[in-house]
Short mmCIF file of C-alpha atoms in Angstrom, two decimals:
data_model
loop_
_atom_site.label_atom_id
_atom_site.label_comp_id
_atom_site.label_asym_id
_atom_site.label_seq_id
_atom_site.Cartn_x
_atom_site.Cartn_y
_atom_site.Cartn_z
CA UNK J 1 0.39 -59.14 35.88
CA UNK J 2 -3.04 -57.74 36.13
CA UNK J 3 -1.41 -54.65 37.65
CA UNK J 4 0.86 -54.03 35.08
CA UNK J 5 -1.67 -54.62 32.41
CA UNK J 6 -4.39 -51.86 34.11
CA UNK J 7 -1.75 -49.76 34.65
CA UNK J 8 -0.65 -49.87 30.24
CA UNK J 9 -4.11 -49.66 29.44
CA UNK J 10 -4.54 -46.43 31.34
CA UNK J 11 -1.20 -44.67 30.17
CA UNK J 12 -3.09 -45.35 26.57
CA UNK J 13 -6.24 -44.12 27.27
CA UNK J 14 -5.76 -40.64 24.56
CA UNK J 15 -7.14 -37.50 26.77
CA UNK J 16 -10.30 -35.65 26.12
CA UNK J 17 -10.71 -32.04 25.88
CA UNK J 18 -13.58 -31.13 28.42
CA UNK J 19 -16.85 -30.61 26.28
CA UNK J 20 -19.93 -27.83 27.46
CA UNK J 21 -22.71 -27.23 25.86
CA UNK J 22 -23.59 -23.58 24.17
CA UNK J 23 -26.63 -23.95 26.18
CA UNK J 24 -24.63 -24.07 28.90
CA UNK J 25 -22.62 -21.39 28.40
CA UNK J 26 -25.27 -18.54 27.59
CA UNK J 27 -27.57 -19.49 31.07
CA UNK J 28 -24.06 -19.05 32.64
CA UNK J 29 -23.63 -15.37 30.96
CA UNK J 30 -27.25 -14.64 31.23
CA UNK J 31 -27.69 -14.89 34.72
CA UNK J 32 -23.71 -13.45 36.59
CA UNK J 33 -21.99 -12.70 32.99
CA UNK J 34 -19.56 -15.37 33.96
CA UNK J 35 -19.59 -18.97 33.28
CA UNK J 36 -16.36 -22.10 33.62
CA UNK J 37 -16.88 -25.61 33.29
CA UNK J 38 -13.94 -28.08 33.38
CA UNK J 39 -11.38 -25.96 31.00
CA UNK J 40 -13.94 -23.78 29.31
CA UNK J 41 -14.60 -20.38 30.79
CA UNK J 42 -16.52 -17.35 29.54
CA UNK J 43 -16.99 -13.70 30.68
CA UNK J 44 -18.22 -10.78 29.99
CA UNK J 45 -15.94 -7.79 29.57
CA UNK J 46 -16.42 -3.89 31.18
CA UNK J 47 -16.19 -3.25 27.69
CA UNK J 48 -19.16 -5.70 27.18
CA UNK J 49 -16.83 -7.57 24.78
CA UNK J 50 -17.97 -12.04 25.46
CA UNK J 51 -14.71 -14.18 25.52
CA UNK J 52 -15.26 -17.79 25.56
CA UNK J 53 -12.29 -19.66 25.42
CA UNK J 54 -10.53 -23.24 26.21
CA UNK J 55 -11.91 -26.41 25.68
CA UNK J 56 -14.76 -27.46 23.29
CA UNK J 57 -18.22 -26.89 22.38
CA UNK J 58 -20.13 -30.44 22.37
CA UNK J 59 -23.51 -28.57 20.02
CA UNK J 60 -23.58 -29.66 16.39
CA UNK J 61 -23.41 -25.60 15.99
CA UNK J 62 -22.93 -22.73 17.94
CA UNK J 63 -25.30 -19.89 17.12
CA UNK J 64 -24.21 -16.54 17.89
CA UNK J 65 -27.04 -13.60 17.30
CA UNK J 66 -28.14 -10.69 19.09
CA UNK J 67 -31.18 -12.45 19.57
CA UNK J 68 -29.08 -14.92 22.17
CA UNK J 69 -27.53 -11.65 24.16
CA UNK J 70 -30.12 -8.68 23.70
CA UNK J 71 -27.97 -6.41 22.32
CA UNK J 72 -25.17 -5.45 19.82
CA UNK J 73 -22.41 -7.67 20.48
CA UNK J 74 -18.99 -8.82 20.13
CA UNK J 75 -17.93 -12.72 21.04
CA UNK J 76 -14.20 -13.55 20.86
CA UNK J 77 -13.45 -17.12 20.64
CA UNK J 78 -9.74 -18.48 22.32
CA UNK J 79 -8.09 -22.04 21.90
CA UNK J 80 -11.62 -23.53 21.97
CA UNK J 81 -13.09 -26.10 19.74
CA UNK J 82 -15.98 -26.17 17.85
CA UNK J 83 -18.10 -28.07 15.34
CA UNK J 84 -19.53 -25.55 13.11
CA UNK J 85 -20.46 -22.14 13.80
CA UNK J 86 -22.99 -20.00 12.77
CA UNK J 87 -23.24 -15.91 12.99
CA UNK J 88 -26.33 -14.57 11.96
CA UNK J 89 -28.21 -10.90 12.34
CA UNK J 90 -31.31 -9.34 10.54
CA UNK J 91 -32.30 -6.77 13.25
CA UNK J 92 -30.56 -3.95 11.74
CA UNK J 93 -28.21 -4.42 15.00
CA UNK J 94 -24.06 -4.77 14.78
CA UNK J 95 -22.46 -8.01 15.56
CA UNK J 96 -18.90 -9.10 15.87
CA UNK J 97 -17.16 -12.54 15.76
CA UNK J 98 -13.67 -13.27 16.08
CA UNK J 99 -11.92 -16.64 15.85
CA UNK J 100 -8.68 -16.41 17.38
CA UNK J 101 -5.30 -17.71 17.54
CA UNK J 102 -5.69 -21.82 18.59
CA UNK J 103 -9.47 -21.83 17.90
CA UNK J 104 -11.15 -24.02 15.14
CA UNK J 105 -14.09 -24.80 13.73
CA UNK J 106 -13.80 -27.81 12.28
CA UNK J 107 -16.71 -27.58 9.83
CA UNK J 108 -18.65 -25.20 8.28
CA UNK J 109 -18.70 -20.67 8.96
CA UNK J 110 -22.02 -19.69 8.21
CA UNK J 111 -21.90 -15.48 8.14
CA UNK J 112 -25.41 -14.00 7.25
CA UNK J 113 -26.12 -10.56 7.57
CA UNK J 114 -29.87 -9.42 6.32
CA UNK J 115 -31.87 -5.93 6.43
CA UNK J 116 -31.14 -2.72 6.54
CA UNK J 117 -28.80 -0.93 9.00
CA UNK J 118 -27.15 -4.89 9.59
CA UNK J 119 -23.24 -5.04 9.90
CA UNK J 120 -21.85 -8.17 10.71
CA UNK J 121 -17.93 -8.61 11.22
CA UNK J 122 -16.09 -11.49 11.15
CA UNK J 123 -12.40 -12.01 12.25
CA UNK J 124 -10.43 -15.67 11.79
CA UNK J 125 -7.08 -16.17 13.23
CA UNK J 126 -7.66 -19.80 13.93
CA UNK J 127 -8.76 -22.76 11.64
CA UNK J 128 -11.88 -23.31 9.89
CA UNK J 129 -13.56 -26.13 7.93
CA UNK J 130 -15.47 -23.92 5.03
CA UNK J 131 -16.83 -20.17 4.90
CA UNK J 132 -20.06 -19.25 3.72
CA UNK J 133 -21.19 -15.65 3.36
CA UNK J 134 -24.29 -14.23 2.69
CA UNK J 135 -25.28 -10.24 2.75
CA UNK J 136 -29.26 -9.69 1.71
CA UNK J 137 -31.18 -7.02 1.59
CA UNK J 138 -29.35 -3.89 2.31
CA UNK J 139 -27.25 -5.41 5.17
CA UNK J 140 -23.34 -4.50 5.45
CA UNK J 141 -20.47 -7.14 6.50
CA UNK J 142 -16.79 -7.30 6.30
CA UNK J 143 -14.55 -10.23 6.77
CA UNK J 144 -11.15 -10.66 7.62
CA UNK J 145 -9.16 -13.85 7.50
CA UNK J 146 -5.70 -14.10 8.73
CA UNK J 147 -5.88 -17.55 9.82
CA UNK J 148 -6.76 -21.02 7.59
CA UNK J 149 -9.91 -21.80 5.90
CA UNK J 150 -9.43 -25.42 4.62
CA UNK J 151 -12.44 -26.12 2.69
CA UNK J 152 -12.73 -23.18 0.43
CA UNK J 153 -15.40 -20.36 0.51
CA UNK J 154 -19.05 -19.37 -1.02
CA UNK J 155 -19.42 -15.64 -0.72
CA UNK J 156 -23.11 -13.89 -1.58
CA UNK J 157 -24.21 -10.27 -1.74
CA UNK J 158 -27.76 -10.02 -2.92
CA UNK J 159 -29.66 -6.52 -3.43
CA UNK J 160 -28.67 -2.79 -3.97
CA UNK J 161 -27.56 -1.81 -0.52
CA UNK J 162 -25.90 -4.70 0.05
CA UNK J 163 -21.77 -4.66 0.78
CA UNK J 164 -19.46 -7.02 1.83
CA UNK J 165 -15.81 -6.63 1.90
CA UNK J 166 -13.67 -9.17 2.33
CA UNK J 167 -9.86 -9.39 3.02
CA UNK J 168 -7.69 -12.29 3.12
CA UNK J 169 -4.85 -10.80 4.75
CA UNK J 170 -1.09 -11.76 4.34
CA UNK J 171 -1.02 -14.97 6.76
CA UNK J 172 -4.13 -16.17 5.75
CA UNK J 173 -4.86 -19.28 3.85
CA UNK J 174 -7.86 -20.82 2.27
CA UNK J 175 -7.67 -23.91 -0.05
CA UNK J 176 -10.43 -25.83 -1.78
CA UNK J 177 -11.34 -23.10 -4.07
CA UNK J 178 -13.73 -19.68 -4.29
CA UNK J 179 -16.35 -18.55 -5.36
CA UNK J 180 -17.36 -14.86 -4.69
CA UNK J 181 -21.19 -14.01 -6.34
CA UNK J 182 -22.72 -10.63 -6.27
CA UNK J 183 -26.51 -9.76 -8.56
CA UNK J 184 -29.19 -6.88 -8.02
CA UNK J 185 -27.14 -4.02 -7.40
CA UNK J 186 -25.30 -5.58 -4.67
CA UNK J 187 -21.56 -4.57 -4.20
CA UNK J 188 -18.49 -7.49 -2.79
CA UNK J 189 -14.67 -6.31 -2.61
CA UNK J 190 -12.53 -8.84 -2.35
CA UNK J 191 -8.78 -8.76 -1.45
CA UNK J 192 -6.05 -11.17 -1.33
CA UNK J 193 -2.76 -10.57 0.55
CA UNK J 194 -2.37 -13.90 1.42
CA UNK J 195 -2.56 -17.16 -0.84
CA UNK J 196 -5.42 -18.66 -2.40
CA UNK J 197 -5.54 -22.50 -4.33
CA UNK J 198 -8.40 -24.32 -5.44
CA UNK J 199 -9.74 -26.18 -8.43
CA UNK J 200 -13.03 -23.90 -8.68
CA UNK J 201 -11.91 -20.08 -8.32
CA UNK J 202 -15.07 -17.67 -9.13
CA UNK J 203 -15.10 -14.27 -9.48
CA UNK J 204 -18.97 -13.30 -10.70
CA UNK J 205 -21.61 -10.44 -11.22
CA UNK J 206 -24.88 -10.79 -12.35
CA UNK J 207 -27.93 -8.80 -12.99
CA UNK J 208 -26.69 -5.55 -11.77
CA UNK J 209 -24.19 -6.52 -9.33
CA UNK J 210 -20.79 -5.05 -8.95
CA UNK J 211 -17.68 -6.93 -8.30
CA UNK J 212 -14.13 -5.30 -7.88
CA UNK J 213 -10.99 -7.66 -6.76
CA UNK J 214 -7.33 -7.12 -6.20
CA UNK J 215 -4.73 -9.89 -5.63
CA UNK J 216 -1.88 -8.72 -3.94
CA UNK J 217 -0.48 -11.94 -2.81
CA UNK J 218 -0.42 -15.20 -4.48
CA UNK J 219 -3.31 -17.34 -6.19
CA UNK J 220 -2.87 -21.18 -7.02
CA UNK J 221 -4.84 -22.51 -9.98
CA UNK J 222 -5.34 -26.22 -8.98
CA UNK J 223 -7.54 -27.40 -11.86
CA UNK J 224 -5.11 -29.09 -14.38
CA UNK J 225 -7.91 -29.12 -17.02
CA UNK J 226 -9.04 -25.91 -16.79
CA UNK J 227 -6.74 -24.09 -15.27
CA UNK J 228 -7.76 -20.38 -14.42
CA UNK J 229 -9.57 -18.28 -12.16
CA UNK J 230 -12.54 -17.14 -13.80
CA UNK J 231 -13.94 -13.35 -13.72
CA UNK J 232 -17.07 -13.09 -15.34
CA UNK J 233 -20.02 -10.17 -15.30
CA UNK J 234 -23.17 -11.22 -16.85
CA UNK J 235 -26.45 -9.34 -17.83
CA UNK J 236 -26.79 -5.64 -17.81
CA UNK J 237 -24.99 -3.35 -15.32
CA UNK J 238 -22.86 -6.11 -14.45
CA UNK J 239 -19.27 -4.60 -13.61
CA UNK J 240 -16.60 -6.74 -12.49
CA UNK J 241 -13.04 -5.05 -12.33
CA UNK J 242 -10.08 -7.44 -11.38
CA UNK J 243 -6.46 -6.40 -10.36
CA UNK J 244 -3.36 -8.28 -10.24
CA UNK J 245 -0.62 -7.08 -8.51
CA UNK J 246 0.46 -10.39 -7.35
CA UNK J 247 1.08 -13.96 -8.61
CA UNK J 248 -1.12 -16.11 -10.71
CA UNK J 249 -0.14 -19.62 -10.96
CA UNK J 250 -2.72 -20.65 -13.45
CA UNK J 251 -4.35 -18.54 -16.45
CA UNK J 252 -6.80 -15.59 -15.93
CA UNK J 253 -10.35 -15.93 -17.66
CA UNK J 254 -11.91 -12.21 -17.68
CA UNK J 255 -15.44 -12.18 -19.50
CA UNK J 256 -18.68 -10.05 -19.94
CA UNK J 257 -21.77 -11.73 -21.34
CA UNK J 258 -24.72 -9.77 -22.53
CA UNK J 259 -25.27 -6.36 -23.57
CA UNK J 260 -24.59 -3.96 -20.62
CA UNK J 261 -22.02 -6.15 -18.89
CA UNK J 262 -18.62 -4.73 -18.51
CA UNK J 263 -15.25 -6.50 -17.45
CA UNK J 264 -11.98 -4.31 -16.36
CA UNK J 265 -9.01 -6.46 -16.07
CA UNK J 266 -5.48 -5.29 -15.11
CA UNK J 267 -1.92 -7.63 -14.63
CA UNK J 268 0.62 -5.16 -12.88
CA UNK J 269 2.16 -8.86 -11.68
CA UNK J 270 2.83 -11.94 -12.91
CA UNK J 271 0.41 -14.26 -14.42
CA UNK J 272 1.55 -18.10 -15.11
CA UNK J 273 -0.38 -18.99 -17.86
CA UNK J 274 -2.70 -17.37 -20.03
CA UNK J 275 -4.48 -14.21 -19.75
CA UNK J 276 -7.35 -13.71 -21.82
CA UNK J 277 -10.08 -11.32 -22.33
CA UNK J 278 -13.27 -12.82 -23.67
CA UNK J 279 -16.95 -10.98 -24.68
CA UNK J 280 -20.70 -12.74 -26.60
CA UNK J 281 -24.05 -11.20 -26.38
CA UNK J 282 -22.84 -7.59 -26.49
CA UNK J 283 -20.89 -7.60 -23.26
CA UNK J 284 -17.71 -4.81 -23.20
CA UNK J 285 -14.14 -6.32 -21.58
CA UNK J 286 -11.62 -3.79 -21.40
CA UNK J 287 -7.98 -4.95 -20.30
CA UNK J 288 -3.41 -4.35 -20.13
CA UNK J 289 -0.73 -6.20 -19.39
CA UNK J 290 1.40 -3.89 -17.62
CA UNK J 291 3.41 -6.92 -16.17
CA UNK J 292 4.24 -10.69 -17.03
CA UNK J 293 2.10 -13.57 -18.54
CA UNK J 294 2.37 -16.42 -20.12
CA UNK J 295 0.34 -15.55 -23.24
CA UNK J 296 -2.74 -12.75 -24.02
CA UNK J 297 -5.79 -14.26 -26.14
CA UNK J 298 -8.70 -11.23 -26.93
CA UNK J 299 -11.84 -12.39 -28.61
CA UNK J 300 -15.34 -11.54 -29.15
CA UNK J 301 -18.47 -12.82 -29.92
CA UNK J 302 -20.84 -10.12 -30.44
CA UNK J 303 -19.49 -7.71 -27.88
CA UNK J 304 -16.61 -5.59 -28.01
CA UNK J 305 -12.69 -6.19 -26.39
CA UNK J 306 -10.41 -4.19 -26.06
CA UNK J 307 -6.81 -5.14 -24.53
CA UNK J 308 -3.92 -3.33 -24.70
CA UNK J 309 0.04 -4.81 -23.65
CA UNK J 310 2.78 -2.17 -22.02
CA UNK J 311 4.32 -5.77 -20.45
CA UNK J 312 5.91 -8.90 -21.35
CA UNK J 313 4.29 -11.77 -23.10
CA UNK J 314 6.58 -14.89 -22.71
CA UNK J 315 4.80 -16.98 -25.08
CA UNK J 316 2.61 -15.44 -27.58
CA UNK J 317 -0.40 -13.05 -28.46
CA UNK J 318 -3.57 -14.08 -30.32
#
């Protein structure tokens, strides 16, 4: 009986992925530019490409910098687990991170990319808890997601110089809202080719920044008491310019606040629910309807609007 009992209890016992440390792993590159440990191996590529892969990563975070390997880098992550990752450069070096296929962080991307000469790229094919961006001070980074982001997303460019482009790409996936900020002259391009749903979805310029975003794919307005994605340039030199050539489930909010703020908003696809162009404080919002919405609202408060329709309004037009 005893036996038979050990032997149940050991059929139960759930197996656990081998853990390392990131520690671990960079001593291991640092000193033959090869490193395995239970199922996690890494290596170093003739094309000086790092792929870590299988496994899990047992550090709160993983850190990867050019500060770890000396150099301008690129770290490819395979079917490996980790619990939040972080990507970071301000040497005015290039750095490249790509989650792949079977790889997931399960909490928080952090991306920063600061100073001039920066560029940071980020690639996710995998699974991720929450993205946040940040671009500061002249530094350049693109991002590319073609896998699922689960918690939503916090993108920031801050100062003239400053890019980052962003691309949610046709299999990618990122719930729990987004909210994409851009101020002093600081420039974000954001487009969707997948799908996007979220309570909170934020499309902002402040203070000089410069905003331009293009749905091509499909955006899900989760908020059932205020239900629309929100594009809004405030203060002067604001520009925000917004493009739908996709699907809109949810209404469309497009706004300039103060004098010197401009909104340019375009539907070439199909917005469910209202689509409305909105001005105070001397801002300028200039929009069409070239395809399909619920209903079209224009007013102002102080600034000027202008919209114009060439598509069809199911509802009505105020």
């Amino acid at each position: 009986m005893i036996a038979i009992i050990t032997s149940v209890i050991i059929l139960l016992t759930p197996i656990q992925a081998s853990a390392v440390t990131w520690g671990e792993i960079l001593t291991g590159l640092r000193a033959s530019d090869t490193f395995t440990s239970g199922e996690t191996a890494a290596a170093r590529t003739s094309e000086g490409e790092y792929v870590i892969s299988g496994g899990q990563i047992d550090d709160d975070f993983v850190e990867v910098s050019t500060l770890q390997f000396s150099d301008s880098l690129k770290v490819l992550f395979q079917n490996i687990k980790i619990k939040q990752l972080n990507a970071h450069e301000d040497s005015g070096k290039t750095i490249a991170v790509i989650l792949g296929s079977g790889s997931e962080v399960k909490g928080r991307v952090i991306a920063s990319a600061h100073g001039k000469d920066t560029n940071l790229s980020l690639t996710n094919e995998g699974k991720m808890g929450s993205l946040n961006a940040i671009v500061h001070n002249q530094a350049q980074a693109s991002i590319k997601n073609n896998g699922e982001i689960t918690g939503g997303m916090n993108n920031e460019v801050h100062g003239e110089g400053s890019r980052l482009e962003f691309v949610n790409d046709k299999e990618g996936r990122i719930t729990g809202g987004m909210d994409n900020g851009v101020s002093e002259k600081g420039e974000l391009v954001f487009t969707n080719n997948g799908t996007i749903s979220g309570e909170h979805l934020f499309n902002g310029a402040f203070d000089g920044g410069m905003l331009k975003n293009t749905n091509n794919g499909t955006i899900n307005v989760t908020n059932v008491t205020n239900e629309s994605l929100h594009n809004y340039a405030r203060g002067g030199g604001s520009f925000v310019e917004s493009t739908n050539n996709g699907t809109i489930n949810g209404g469309v909010m497009n706004q300039a606040d103060h004098e010197g703020s401009r909104n340019v908003a375009a539907n070439n696809g199909t917005v469910n629910g209202q689509y409305e162009f909105y001005t105070g404080g001397g801002g300028e919002v200039s929009g069409e309807n070239n395809g399909t919405v619920n209903s079209l609202y224009a007013g102002a408060d102080g600034g000027q609007v202008s919209a114009v329709n060439n598509g069809k309004v199911k509802e009505e037009i105020r």
